[in-house]
mmCIF file of N, CA and C in Angstrom:
data_model
loop_
_atom_site.group_PDB
_atom_site.id
_atom_site.type_symbol
_atom_site.label_atom_id
_atom_site.label_comp_id
_atom_site.label_asym_id
_atom_site.label_seq_id
_atom_site.Cartn_x
_atom_site.Cartn_y
_atom_site.Cartn_z
ATOM 1 N N MET A 7 5.571 -3.827 10.934
ATOM 2 C CA MET A 7 4.306 -3.640 11.246
ATOM 3 C C MET A 7 3.941 -2.162 10.724
ATOM 4 N N LEU A 8 2.820 -1.980 10.243
ATOM 5 C CA LEU A 8 2.299 -0.743 9.784
ATOM 6 C C LEU A 8 1.153 -0.222 10.489
ATOM 7 N N THR A 9 1.152 1.008 10.744
ATOM 8 C CA THR A 9 -0.110 1.544 11.297
ATOM 9 C C THR A 9 -0.608 2.669 10.407
ATOM 10 N N GLN A 10 -1.916 2.906 10.439
ATOM 11 C CA GLN A 10 -2.564 3.827 9.541
ATOM 12 C C GLN A 10 -2.994 5.004 10.404
ATOM 13 N N ARG A 11 -3.045 6.203 9.791
ATOM 14 C CA ARG A 11 -3.613 7.365 10.439
ATOM 15 C C ARG A 11 -4.182 8.187 9.366
ATOM 16 N N PRO A 12 -5.387 8.806 9.489
ATOM 17 C CA PRO A 12 -5.989 9.572 8.530
ATOM 18 C C PRO A 12 -5.058 10.898 8.255
ATOM 19 N N GLU A 13 -5.034 11.240 7.121
ATOM 20 C CA GLU A 13 -4.287 12.555 6.703
ATOM 21 C C GLU A 13 -5.129 13.636 7.342
ATOM 22 N N GLN A 14 -4.256 14.653 7.883
ATOM 23 C CA GLN A 14 -4.974 15.804 8.339
ATOM 24 C C GLN A 14 -5.559 16.771 7.234
ATOM 25 N N GLY A 15 -6.747 17.227 7.567
ATOM 26 C CA GLY A 15 -7.416 18.033 6.576
ATOM 27 C C GLY A 15 -8.308 17.184 5.609
ATOM 28 N N ARG A 16 -8.169 15.903 5.626
ATOM 29 C CA ARG A 16 -8.980 15.088 4.691
ATOM 30 C C ARG A 16 -9.824 14.159 5.373
ATOM 31 N N SER A 17 -11.063 14.159 5.003
ATOM 32 C CA SER A 17 -12.119 13.434 5.758
ATOM 33 C C SER A 17 -12.546 12.212 4.877
ATOM 34 N N ALA A 18 -13.156 11.283 5.441
ATOM 35 C CA ALA A 18 -13.678 10.115 4.700
ATOM 36 C C ALA A 18 -14.779 10.559 3.956
ATOM 37 N N ALA A 19 -15.119 9.932 2.866
ATOM 38 C CA ALA A 19 -16.198 10.182 2.026
ATOM 39 C C ALA A 19 -17.059 8.968 1.982
ATOM 40 N N SER A 20 -18.328 9.120 1.914
ATOM 41 C CA SER A 20 -19.164 8.022 1.745
ATOM 42 C C SER A 20 -20.554 8.331 1.096
ATOM 43 N N ASP A 21 -21.155 7.330 0.345
ATOM 44 C CA ASP A 21 -22.478 7.470 0.029
ATOM 45 C C ASP A 21 -23.198 6.273 0.532
ATOM 46 N N SER A 22 -24.442 5.963 0.118
ATOM 47 C CA SER A 22 -25.188 4.875 0.600
ATOM 48 C C SER A 22 -24.489 3.424 0.486
ATOM 49 N N ASN A 23 -23.568 3.356 -0.487
ATOM 50 C CA ASN A 23 -23.019 1.973 -0.670
ATOM 51 C C ASN A 23 -21.401 1.952 -0.603
ATOM 52 N N ILE A 24 -20.793 3.068 -0.898
ATOM 53 C CA ILE A 24 -19.430 3.151 -0.974
ATOM 54 C C ILE A 24 -18.844 4.079 -0.022
ATOM 55 N N ALA A 25 -17.758 3.738 0.767
ATOM 56 C CA ALA A 25 -17.056 4.619 1.629
ATOM 57 C C ALA A 25 -15.573 4.568 1.397
ATOM 58 N N SER A 26 -14.893 5.730 1.309
ATOM 59 C CA SER A 26 -13.460 5.785 1.062
ATOM 60 C C SER A 26 -12.788 6.688 2.136
ATOM 61 N N ARG A 27 -11.422 6.441 2.249
ATOM 62 C CA ARG A 27 -10.647 7.275 3.137
ATOM 63 C C ARG A 27 -9.265 7.324 2.685
ATOM 64 N N ASN A 28 -8.746 8.584 2.723
ATOM 65 C CA ASN A 28 -7.276 8.696 2.621
ATOM 66 C C ASN A 28 -6.549 8.632 3.826
ATOM 67 N N GLY A 29 -5.350 8.129 3.823
ATOM 68 C CA GLY A 29 -4.542 7.986 5.006
ATOM 69 C C GLY A 29 -3.149 7.772 4.660
ATOM 70 N N THR A 30 -2.303 7.675 5.722
ATOM 71 C CA THR A 30 -0.797 7.421 5.688
ATOM 72 C C THR A 30 -0.544 6.210 6.448
ATOM 73 N N TYR A 31 0.184 5.283 5.968
ATOM 74 C CA TYR A 31 0.821 4.129 6.681
ATOM 75 C C TYR A 31 2.183 4.432 7.037
ATOM 76 N N THR A 32 2.559 4.142 8.146
ATOM 77 C CA THR A 32 3.974 4.333 8.621
ATOM 78 C C THR A 32 4.349 2.951 9.368
ATOM 79 N N GLY A 33 5.651 2.719 9.166
ATOM 80 C CA GLY A 33 6.204 1.531 10.013
ATOM 81 C C GLY A 33 7.497 1.210 9.555
ATOM 82 N N ALA A 34 7.949 -0.055 9.736
ATOM 83 C CA ALA A 34 9.202 -0.638 9.336
ATOM 84 C C ALA A 34 9.043 -1.866 8.740
ATOM 85 N N ASN A 35 9.838 -2.183 7.796
ATOM 86 C CA ASN A 35 9.850 -3.452 7.040
ATOM 87 C C ASN A 35 10.548 -4.413 7.827
ATOM 88 N N ARG A 36 9.896 -5.258 8.542
ATOM 89 C CA ARG A 36 10.456 -6.388 9.231
ATOM 90 C C ARG A 36 10.331 -7.657 8.471
ATOM 91 N N GLY A 37 9.745 -7.714 7.308
ATOM 92 C CA GLY A 37 9.685 -8.820 6.379
ATOM 93 C C GLY A 37 8.924 -9.964 6.949
ATOM 94 N N PRO A 38 8.939 -11.064 6.123
ATOM 95 C CA PRO A 38 9.207 -10.973 4.737
ATOM 96 C C PRO A 38 8.153 -10.263 3.823
ATOM 97 N N LEU A 39 8.543 -9.893 2.719
ATOM 98 C CA LEU A 39 7.702 -9.256 1.792
ATOM 99 C C LEU A 39 7.782 -9.812 0.412
ATOM 100 N N ILE A 40 6.826 -10.312 -0.205
ATOM 101 C CA ILE A 40 6.850 -11.020 -1.456
ATOM 102 C C ILE A 40 6.953 -9.945 -2.447
ATOM 103 N N LEU A 41 7.998 -10.131 -3.418
ATOM 104 C CA LEU A 41 8.312 -9.145 -4.497
ATOM 105 C C LEU A 41 7.493 -9.710 -5.578
ATOM 106 N N PRO A 42 7.259 -8.646 -6.676
ATOM 107 C CA PRO A 42 6.430 -8.907 -7.837
ATOM 108 C C PRO A 42 6.834 -10.247 -8.571
ATOM 109 N N ASP A 43 8.110 -10.634 -8.494
ATOM 110 C CA ASP A 43 8.538 -11.829 -9.230
ATOM 111 C C ASP A 43 8.448 -13.047 -8.313
ATOM 112 N N GLY A 44 7.900 -12.838 -7.014
ATOM 113 C CA GLY A 44 7.627 -14.009 -6.277
ATOM 114 C C GLY A 44 8.678 -14.373 -5.244
ATOM 115 N N ARG A 45 9.854 -13.653 -5.300
ATOM 116 C CA ARG A 45 10.981 -13.840 -4.435
ATOM 117 C C ARG A 45 10.576 -13.185 -3.133
ATOM 118 N N PRO A 46 10.976 -13.912 -1.877
ATOM 119 C CA PRO A 46 10.639 -13.133 -0.598
ATOM 120 C C PRO A 46 11.810 -12.086 -0.344
ATOM 121 N N LEU A 47 11.449 -10.957 0.179
ATOM 122 C CA LEU A 47 12.449 -10.057 0.737
ATOM 123 C C LEU A 47 12.458 -10.045 2.175
ATOM 124 N N GLU A 48 13.510 -10.456 2.842
ATOM 125 C CA GLU A 48 13.615 -10.502 4.324
ATOM 126 C C GLU A 48 13.559 -9.121 4.747
ATOM 127 N N GLY A 49 13.235 -8.860 5.916
ATOM 128 C CA GLY A 49 13.096 -7.573 6.538
ATOM 129 C C GLY A 49 14.432 -6.657 6.496
ATOM 130 N N THR A 50 14.137 -5.457 5.969
ATOM 131 C CA THR A 50 15.328 -4.498 5.855
ATOM 132 C C THR A 50 15.475 -3.743 6.925
ATOM 133 N N GLY A 51 14.381 -3.521 7.920
ATOM 134 C CA GLY A 51 14.460 -2.636 9.015
ATOM 135 C C GLY A 51 14.163 -1.184 8.536
ATOM 136 N N ARG A 52 14.059 -0.976 7.314
ATOM 137 C CA ARG A 52 13.925 0.469 6.787
ATOM 138 C C ARG A 52 12.505 0.895 7.271
ATOM 139 N N ARG A 53 12.479 2.244 7.730
ATOM 140 C CA ARG A 53 11.118 2.963 7.885
ATOM 141 C C ARG A 53 10.630 3.293 6.694
ATOM 142 N N ILE A 54 9.238 3.103 6.557
ATOM 143 C CA ILE A 54 8.529 3.685 5.457
ATOM 144 C C ILE A 54 7.258 4.421 5.830
ATOM 145 N N THR A 55 6.885 5.286 4.872
ATOM 146 C CA THR A 55 5.723 6.084 4.864
ATOM 147 C C THR A 55 5.003 6.183 3.597
ATOM 148 N N LEU A 56 3.791 5.555 3.537
ATOM 149 C CA LEU A 56 3.015 5.492 2.340
ATOM 150 C C LEU A 56 1.731 6.193 2.378
ATOM 151 N N ARG A 57 1.443 6.954 1.393
ATOM 152 C CA ARG A 57 0.029 7.534 1.292
ATOM 153 C C ARG A 57 -0.850 6.398 0.720
ATOM 154 N N ALA A 58 -2.093 6.234 1.252
ATOM 155 C CA ALA A 58 -2.904 5.302 0.751
ATOM 156 C C ALA A 58 -4.397 5.771 0.638
ATOM 157 N N THR A 59 -5.238 4.990 -0.066
ATOM 158 C CA THR A 59 -6.606 5.239 0.017
ATOM 159 C C THR A 59 -7.354 3.860 0.148
ATOM 160 N N CYS A 60 -8.312 3.886 0.771
ATOM 161 C CA CYS A 60 -9.101 2.624 0.927
ATOM 162 C C CYS A 60 -10.545 2.785 0.456
ATOM 163 N N ALA A 61 -11.168 1.807 -0.087
ATOM 164 C CA ALA A 61 -12.545 1.909 -0.447
ATOM 165 C C ALA A 61 -13.229 0.626 -0.110
ATOM 166 N N ALA A 62 -14.523 0.816 0.463
ATOM 167 C CA ALA A 62 -15.306 -0.366 0.991
ATOM 168 C C ALA A 62 -16.566 -0.148 0.350
ATOM 169 N N HIS A 63 -17.178 -1.410 0.053
ATOM 170 C CA HIS A 63 -18.560 -1.461 -0.567
ATOM 171 C C HIS A 63 -19.388 -2.061 0.684
ATOM 172 N N VAL A 64 -20.507 -1.289 1.002
ATOM 173 C CA VAL A 64 -21.320 -1.612 2.233
ATOM 174 C C VAL A 64 -22.683 -1.928 1.784
ATOM 175 N N ALA A 65 -23.198 -3.016 2.351
ATOM 176 C CA ALA A 65 -24.523 -3.542 2.088
ATOM 177 C C ALA A 65 -25.112 -4.043 3.478
ATOM 178 N N ASN A 66 -26.299 -3.675 3.630
ATOM 179 C CA ASN A 66 -27.172 -4.010 4.917
ATOM 180 C C ASN A 66 -26.200 -3.814 6.147
ATOM 181 N N GLY A 67 -25.480 -2.564 6.116
ATOM 182 C CA GLY A 67 -24.725 -2.097 7.305
ATOM 183 C C GLY A 67 -23.422 -3.048 7.486
ATOM 184 N N GLN A 68 -23.123 -3.835 6.449
ATOM 185 C CA GLN A 68 -21.910 -4.548 6.543
ATOM 186 C C GLN A 68 -20.896 -4.430 5.454
ATOM 187 N N ILE A 69 -19.537 -4.477 5.690
ATOM 188 C CA ILE A 69 -18.581 -4.131 4.653
ATOM 189 C C ILE A 69 -18.589 -5.516 3.820
ATOM 190 N N ILE A 70 -18.909 -5.403 2.591
ATOM 191 C CA ILE A 70 -18.832 -6.561 1.608
ATOM 192 C C ILE A 70 -17.482 -6.795 1.024
ATOM 193 N N SER A 71 -16.918 -5.639 0.564
ATOM 194 C CA SER A 71 -15.543 -5.809 0.144
ATOM 195 C C SER A 71 -14.679 -4.579 0.674
ATOM 196 N N HIS A 72 -13.389 -4.751 0.700
ATOM 197 C CA HIS A 72 -12.487 -3.696 1.174
ATOM 198 C C HIS A 72 -11.293 -3.716 0.314
ATOM 199 N N ARG A 73 -10.842 -2.594 -0.166
ATOM 200 C CA ARG A 73 -9.574 -2.585 -1.042
ATOM 201 C C ARG A 73 -8.691 -1.445 -0.583
ATOM 202 N N GLU A 74 -7.553 -1.757 -0.498
ATOM 203 C CA GLU A 74 -6.441 -0.802 -0.177
ATOM 204 C C GLU A 74 -5.549 -0.422 -1.435
ATOM 205 N N TYR A 75 -5.461 0.805 -1.579
ATOM 206 C CA TYR A 75 -4.653 1.228 -2.845
ATOM 207 C C TYR A 75 -3.419 2.151 -2.363
ATOM 208 N N TYR A 76 -2.161 1.907 -2.823
ATOM 209 C CA TYR A 76 -1.002 2.688 -2.514
ATOM 210 C C TYR A 76 -0.104 2.563 -3.627
ATOM 211 N N ASP A 77 0.759 3.375 -3.749
ATOM 212 C CA ASP A 77 1.824 3.479 -4.747
ATOM 213 C C ASP A 77 2.972 2.372 -4.324
ATOM 214 N N GLN A 78 2.985 1.361 -5.173
ATOM 215 C CA GLN A 78 3.942 0.393 -4.935
ATOM 216 C C GLN A 78 5.318 0.702 -5.312
ATOM 217 N N LEU A 79 5.530 1.680 -6.383
ATOM 218 C CA LEU A 79 6.807 2.159 -6.676
ATOM 219 C C LEU A 79 7.308 2.965 -5.496
ATOM 220 N N GLU A 80 6.379 3.712 -4.753
ATOM 221 C CA GLU A 80 6.921 4.395 -3.524
ATOM 222 C C GLU A 80 7.392 3.576 -2.498
ATOM 223 N N LEU A 81 6.694 2.474 -2.350
ATOM 224 C CA LEU A 81 7.003 1.426 -1.348
ATOM 225 C C LEU A 81 8.414 0.813 -1.641
ATOM 226 N N TYR A 82 8.646 0.351 -2.786
ATOM 227 C CA TYR A 82 9.917 -0.305 -3.257
ATOM 228 C C TYR A 82 11.108 0.679 -3.313
ATOM 229 N N SER A 83 10.734 1.924 -3.621
ATOM 230 C CA SER A 83 11.898 2.964 -3.672
ATOM 231 C C SER A 83 12.361 3.152 -2.229
ATOM 232 N N GLN A 84 11.396 3.170 -1.369
ATOM 233 C CA GLN A 84 11.794 3.356 0.159
ATOM 234 C C GLN A 84 12.418 2.090 0.708
ATOM 235 N N LEU A 85 12.323 0.999 0.123
ATOM 236 C CA LEU A 85 12.946 -0.110 0.526
ATOM 237 C C LEU A 85 14.325 -0.297 -0.076
ATOM 238 N N GLY A 86 14.636 0.626 -0.974
ATOM 239 C CA GLY A 86 16.079 0.567 -1.586
ATOM 240 C C GLY A 86 15.958 0.026 -3.091
ATOM 241 N N PHE A 87 14.874 -0.220 -3.563
ATOM 242 C CA PHE A 87 14.834 -0.796 -4.925
ATOM 243 C C PHE A 87 14.642 0.497 -6.028
ATOM 244 N N GLY A 88 14.986 0.281 -7.128
ATOM 245 C CA GLY A 88 14.909 1.282 -8.108
ATOM 246 C C GLY A 88 14.225 0.744 -9.458
ATOM 247 N N LEU A 89 14.061 1.476 -10.487
ATOM 248 C CA LEU A 89 13.641 0.953 -11.709
ATOM 249 C C LEU A 89 14.757 0.371 -12.539
ATOM 250 N N VAL A 90 14.573 -0.621 -13.252
ATOM 251 C CA VAL A 90 15.563 -1.082 -14.191
ATOM 252 C C VAL A 90 15.048 -1.269 -15.469
ATOM 253 N N LYS A 91 15.761 -1.167 -16.563
ATOM 254 C CA LYS A 91 15.391 -1.264 -17.860
ATOM 255 C C LYS A 91 15.287 -2.825 -18.046
ATOM 256 N N LEU A 92 14.160 -3.282 -18.587
ATOM 257 C CA LEU A 92 13.998 -4.770 -18.957
ATOM 258 C C LEU A 92 14.556 -5.030 -20.329
ATOM 259 N N ASP A 93 15.182 -6.174 -20.389
ATOM 260 C CA ASP A 93 15.607 -6.719 -21.627
ATOM 261 C C ASP A 93 14.467 -6.926 -22.579
ATOM 262 N N SER A 94 14.413 -6.443 -23.844
ATOM 263 C CA SER A 94 13.273 -6.605 -24.659
ATOM 264 C C SER A 94 12.979 -8.051 -24.895
ATOM 265 N N ALA A 95 14.004 -8.977 -24.809
ATOM 266 C CA ALA A 95 13.628 -10.383 -24.937
ATOM 267 C C ALA A 95 12.827 -11.102 -23.844
ATOM 268 N N ARG A 96 12.919 -10.371 -22.631
ATOM 269 C CA ARG A 96 12.271 -10.817 -21.461
ATOM 270 C C ARG A 96 10.859 -10.221 -21.279
ATOM 271 N N ALA A 97 10.757 -8.965 -21.886
ATOM 272 C CA ALA A 97 9.417 -8.297 -21.741
ATOM 273 C C ALA A 97 8.333 -8.833 -22.392
#
């Protein structure tokens, strides 16, 4: 389960159609998490903290779309994964 809290000293920004917010997700990986290659990762129990930004498009007072952005490498690193060199034949 992850919880989000706004970062201290940073406020949400908005204009008439777009709203954005910076924050931090904290929680524990209780799984499953689908890896980029499609394999499921069972819960590791590891604690994670991720900086994130979300952006929403608003029309007529309602959110039309909402997107979350975070550093996936930061997430995988905290779960114990690292970078590997790909075989040029596979890339």
